[in-house]
Short mmCIF file of C-alpha atoms and ligand atoms in Angstrom, two decimals:
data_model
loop_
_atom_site.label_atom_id
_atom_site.label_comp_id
_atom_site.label_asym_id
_atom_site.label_seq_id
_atom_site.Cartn_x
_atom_site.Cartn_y
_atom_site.Cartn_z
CA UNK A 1 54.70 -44.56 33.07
CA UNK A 2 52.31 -45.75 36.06
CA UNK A 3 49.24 -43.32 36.55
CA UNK A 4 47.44 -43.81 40.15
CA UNK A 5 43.65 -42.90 40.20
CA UNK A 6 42.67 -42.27 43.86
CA UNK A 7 39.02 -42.08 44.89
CA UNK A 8 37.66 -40.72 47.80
CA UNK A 9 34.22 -41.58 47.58
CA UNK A 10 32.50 -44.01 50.15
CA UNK A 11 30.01 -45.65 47.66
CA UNK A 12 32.36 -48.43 46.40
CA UNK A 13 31.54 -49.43 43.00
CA UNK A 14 28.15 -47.29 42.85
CA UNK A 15 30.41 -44.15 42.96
CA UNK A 16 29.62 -41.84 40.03
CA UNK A 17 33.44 -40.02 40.97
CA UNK A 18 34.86 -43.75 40.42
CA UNK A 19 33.11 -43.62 37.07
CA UNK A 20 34.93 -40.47 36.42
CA UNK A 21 38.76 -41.59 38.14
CA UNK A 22 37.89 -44.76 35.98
CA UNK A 23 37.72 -42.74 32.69
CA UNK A 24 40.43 -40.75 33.33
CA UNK A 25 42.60 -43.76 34.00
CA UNK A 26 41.21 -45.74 31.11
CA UNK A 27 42.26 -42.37 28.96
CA UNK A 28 45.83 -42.47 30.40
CA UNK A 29 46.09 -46.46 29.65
CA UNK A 30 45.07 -45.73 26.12
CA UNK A 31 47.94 -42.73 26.19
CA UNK A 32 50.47 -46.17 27.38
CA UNK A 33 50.54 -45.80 30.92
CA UNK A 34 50.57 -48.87 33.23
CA UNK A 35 47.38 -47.90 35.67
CA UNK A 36 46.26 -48.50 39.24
CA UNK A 37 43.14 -47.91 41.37
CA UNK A 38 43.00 -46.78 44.87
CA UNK A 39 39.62 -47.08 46.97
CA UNK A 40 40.56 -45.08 50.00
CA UNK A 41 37.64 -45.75 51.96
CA UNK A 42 38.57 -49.13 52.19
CA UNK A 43 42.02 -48.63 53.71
CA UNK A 44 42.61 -48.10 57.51
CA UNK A 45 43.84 -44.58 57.42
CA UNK A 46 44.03 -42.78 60.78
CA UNK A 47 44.11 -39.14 61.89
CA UNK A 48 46.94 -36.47 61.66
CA UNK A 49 47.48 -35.92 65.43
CA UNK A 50 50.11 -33.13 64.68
CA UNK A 51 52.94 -35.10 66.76
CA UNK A 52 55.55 -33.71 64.27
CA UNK A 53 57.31 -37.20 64.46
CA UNK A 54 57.41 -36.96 60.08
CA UNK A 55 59.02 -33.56 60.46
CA UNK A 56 61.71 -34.75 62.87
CA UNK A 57 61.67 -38.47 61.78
CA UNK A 58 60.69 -38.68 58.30
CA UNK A 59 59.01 -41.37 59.17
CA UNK A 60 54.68 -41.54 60.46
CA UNK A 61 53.68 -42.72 64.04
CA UNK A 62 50.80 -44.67 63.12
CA UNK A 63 51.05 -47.90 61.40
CA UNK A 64 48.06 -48.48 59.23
CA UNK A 65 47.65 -48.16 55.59
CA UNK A 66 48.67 -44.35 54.62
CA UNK A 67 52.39 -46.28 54.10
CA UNK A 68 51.32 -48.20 51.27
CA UNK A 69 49.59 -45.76 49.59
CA UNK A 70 52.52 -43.17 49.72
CA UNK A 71 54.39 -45.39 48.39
CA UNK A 72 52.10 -46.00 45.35
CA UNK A 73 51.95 -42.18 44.98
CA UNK A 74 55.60 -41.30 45.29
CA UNK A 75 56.13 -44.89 42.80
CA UNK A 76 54.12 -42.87 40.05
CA UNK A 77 54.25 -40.85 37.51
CA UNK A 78 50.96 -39.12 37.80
CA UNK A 79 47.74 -39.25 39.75
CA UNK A 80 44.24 -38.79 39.20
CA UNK A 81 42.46 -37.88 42.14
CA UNK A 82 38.95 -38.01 42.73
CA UNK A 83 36.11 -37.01 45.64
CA UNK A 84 32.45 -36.08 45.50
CA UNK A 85 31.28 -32.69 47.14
CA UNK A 86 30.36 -33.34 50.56
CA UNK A 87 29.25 -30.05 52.10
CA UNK A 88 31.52 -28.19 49.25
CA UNK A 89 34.22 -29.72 50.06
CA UNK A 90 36.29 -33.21 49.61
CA UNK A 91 35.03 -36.26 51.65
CA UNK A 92 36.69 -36.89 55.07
CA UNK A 93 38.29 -40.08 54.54
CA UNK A 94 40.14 -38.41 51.38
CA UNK A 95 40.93 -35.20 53.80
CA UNK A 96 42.71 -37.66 56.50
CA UNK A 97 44.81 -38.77 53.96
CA UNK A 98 45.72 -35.04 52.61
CA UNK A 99 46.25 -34.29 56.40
CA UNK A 100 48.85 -36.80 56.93
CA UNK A 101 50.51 -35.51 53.87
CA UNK A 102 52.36 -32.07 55.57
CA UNK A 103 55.23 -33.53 55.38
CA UNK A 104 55.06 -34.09 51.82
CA UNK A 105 54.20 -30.71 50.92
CA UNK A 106 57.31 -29.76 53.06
CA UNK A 107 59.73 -31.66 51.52
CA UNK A 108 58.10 -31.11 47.93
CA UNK A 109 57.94 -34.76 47.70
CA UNK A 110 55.40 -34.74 44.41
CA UNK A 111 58.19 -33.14 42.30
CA UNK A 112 58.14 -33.63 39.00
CA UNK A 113 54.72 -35.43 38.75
CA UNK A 114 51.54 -34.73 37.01
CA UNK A 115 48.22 -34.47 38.40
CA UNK A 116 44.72 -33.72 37.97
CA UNK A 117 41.46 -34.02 39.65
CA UNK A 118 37.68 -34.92 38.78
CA UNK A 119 34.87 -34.33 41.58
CA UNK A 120 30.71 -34.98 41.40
CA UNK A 121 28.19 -33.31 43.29
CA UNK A 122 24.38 -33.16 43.32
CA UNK A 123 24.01 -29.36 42.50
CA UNK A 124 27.12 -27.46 43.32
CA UNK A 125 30.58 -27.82 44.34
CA UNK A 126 32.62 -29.70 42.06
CA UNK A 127 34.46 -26.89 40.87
CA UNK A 128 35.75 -26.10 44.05
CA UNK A 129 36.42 -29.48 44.86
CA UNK A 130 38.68 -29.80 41.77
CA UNK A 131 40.21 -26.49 42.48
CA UNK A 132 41.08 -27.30 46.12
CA UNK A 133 42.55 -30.77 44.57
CA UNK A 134 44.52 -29.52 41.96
CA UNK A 135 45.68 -26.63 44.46
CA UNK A 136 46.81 -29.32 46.82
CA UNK A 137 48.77 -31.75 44.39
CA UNK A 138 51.02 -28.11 43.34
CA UNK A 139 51.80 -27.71 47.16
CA UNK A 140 53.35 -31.14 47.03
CA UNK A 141 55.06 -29.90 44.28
CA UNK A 142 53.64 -31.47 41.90
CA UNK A 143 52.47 -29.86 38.37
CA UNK A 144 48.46 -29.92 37.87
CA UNK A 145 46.76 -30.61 34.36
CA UNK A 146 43.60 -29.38 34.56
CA UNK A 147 40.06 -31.23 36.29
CA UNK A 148 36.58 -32.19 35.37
CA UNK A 149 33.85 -31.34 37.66
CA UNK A 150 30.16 -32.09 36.61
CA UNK A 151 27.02 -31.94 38.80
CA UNK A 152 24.71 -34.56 38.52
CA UNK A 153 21.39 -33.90 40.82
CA UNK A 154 19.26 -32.61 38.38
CA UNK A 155 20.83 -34.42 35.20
CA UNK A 156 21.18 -38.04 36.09
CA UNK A 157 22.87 -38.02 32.17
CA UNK A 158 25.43 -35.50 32.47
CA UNK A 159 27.48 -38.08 33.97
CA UNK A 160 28.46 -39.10 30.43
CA UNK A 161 29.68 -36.12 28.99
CA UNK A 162 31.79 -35.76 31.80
CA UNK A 163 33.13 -39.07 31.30
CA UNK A 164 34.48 -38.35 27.97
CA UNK A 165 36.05 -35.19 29.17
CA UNK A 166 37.64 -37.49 32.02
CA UNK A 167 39.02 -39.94 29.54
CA UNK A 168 40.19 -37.08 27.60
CA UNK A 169 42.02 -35.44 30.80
CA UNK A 170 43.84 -39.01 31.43
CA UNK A 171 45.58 -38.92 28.36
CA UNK A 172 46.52 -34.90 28.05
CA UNK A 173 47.67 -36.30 31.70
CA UNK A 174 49.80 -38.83 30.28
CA UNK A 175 51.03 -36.44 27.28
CA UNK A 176 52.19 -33.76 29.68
CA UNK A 177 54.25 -35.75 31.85
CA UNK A 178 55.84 -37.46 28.44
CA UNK A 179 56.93 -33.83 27.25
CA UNK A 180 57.24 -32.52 30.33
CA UNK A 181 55.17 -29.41 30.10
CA UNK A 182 55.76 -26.71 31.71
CA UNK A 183 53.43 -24.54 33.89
CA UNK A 184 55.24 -21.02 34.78
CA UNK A 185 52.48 -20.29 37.15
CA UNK A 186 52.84 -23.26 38.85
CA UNK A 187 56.52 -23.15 38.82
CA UNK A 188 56.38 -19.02 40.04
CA UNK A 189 54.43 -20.90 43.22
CA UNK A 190 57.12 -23.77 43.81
CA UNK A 191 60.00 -21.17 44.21
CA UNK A 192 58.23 -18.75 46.05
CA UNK A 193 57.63 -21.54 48.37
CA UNK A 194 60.95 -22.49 48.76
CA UNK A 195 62.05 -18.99 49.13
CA UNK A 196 59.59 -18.76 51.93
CA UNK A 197 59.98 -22.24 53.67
CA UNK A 198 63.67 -22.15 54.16
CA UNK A 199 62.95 -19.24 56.98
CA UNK A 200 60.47 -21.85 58.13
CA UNK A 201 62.97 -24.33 58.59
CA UNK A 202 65.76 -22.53 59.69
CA UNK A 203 63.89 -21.55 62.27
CA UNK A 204 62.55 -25.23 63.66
CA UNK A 205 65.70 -26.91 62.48
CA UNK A 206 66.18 -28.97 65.38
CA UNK A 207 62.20 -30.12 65.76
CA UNK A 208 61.95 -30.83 62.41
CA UNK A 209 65.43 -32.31 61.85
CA UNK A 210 64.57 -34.75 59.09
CA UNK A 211 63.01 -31.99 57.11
CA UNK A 212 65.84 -30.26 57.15
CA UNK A 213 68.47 -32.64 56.42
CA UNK A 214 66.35 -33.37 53.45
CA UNK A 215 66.14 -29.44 51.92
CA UNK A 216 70.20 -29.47 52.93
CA UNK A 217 70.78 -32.85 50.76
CA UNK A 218 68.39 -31.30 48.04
CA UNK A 219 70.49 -28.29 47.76
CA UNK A 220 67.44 -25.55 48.64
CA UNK A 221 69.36 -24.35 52.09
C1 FMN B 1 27.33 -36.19 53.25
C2 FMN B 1 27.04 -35.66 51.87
C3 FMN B 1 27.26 -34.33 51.60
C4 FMN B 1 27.00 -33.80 50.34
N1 FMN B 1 27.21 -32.48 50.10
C5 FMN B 1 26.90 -31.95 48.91
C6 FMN B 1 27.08 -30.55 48.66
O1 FMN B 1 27.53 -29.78 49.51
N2 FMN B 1 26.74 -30.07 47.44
C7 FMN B 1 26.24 -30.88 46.46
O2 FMN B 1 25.95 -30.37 45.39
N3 FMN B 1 26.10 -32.22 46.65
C8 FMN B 1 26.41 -32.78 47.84
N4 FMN B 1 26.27 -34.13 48.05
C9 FMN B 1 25.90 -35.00 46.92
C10 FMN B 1 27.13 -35.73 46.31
O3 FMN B 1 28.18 -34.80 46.07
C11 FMN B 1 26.77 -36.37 44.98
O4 FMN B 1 25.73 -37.29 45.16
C12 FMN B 1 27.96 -37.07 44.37
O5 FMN B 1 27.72 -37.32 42.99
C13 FMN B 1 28.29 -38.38 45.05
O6 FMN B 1 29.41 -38.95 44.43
P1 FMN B 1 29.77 -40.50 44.61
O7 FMN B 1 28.67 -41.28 43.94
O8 FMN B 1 31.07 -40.64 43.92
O9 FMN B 1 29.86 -40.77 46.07
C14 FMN B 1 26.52 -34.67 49.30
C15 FMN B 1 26.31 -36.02 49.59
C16 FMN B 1 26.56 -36.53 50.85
C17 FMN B 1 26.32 -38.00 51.14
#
């Protein structure tokens, strides 16, 4: 089973959020997965200009590094993601990712994966943060685990704690997707999106071909 930790965090190795993706993923090792790390800030990831070329194409207009990392995600099994607060919410460089992911969340592409999220802030935030994460892995239609938030302004130590409860979330991550647990609110959400987005489609079938050949080949039209 391969397990992807992603952080969004621009500190590089000082990162307290890599200390927490790093848990998680040692957790999910220990549980037998196969594990990888993923700095985005160091990859070349440019904006979302809202072309539409992935809804009619399938494929992205820029060439730069988002490629390789779908692929990663999409080669997995589950994913840890990971961002500090900035201004309550995720960092940009792990938003521009998320934004070039619509066609993802159309397509459902994060089916039958496991996910779960872990966030740092100074004083407040991190819940959110891990909310808005986990939130975002079930629209690509994936199944969320659960997250560990923990801020760390005015208690340098409660890093720590937080780290066990990160190594404990990697391998309850690693246990779900073995027995493939099941989340009926989660799955109440998936259908109700497909029983929504299929008026979507129908009604930009021809500017959003690829989409659509896709939901016809996956039997959802
Ligand atoms: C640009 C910026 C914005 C931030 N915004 C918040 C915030 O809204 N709330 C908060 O509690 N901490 C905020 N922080 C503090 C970080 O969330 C906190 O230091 C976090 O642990 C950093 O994680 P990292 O070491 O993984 O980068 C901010 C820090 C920066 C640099």
């Amino acid at each position: 089973m391969k397990i992807l930790g992603i952080n969004g965090s621009p500190k590089g190795a000082k990162s307290q959020t890599l200390r927490l993706v790093k848990a998680a993923l040692d957790g999910a090792r220990k549980a037998g997965a196969e594990i990888e790390l993923v700095d985005v800030c160091k990859l070349n990831i440019r904006y979302c200009i809202a072309c539409g070329a992935c809804y009619l194409k399938g494929t992205c207009i820029h060439d730069d590094d988002f490629h390789t990392l779908l692929e990663k995600m999409i080669a997995s099994e589950g994913m840890i993601w990971g961002s500090p607060v900035y201004i309550d919410s995720v960092t940009a460089q792990l938003k521009t990712v998320i934004d070039r992911m619509a066609d993802t969340i159309h397509c459902q592409l994060f089916l039958g994966k496991y996910g779960c999220a872990v966030s740092t802030s100074g004083s407040s935030g991190e819940k959110v943060v891990v909310e808005y994460l986990n939130r975002t892995f079930i629209k690509f239609g994936g199944s969320a685990v659960g997250g560990v938030g923990v801020a760390i302004g005015q208690d340098p130590h409660a890093i720590y704690a937080a780290e066990k409860k990160a190594h404990d979330l990697g391998k309850m991550l690693v246990e779900a997707r073995r027995t493939k647990r099941h989340y009926p609110e989660q799955e109440a959400y998936r259908l109700m999106f497909r029983a929504r987005f299929k008026y979507v489609l129908e009604a930009h079938k021809e500017e959003w071909a690829s989409e659509y050949r896709y939901w016809k080949n996956a039997g959802w039209l």
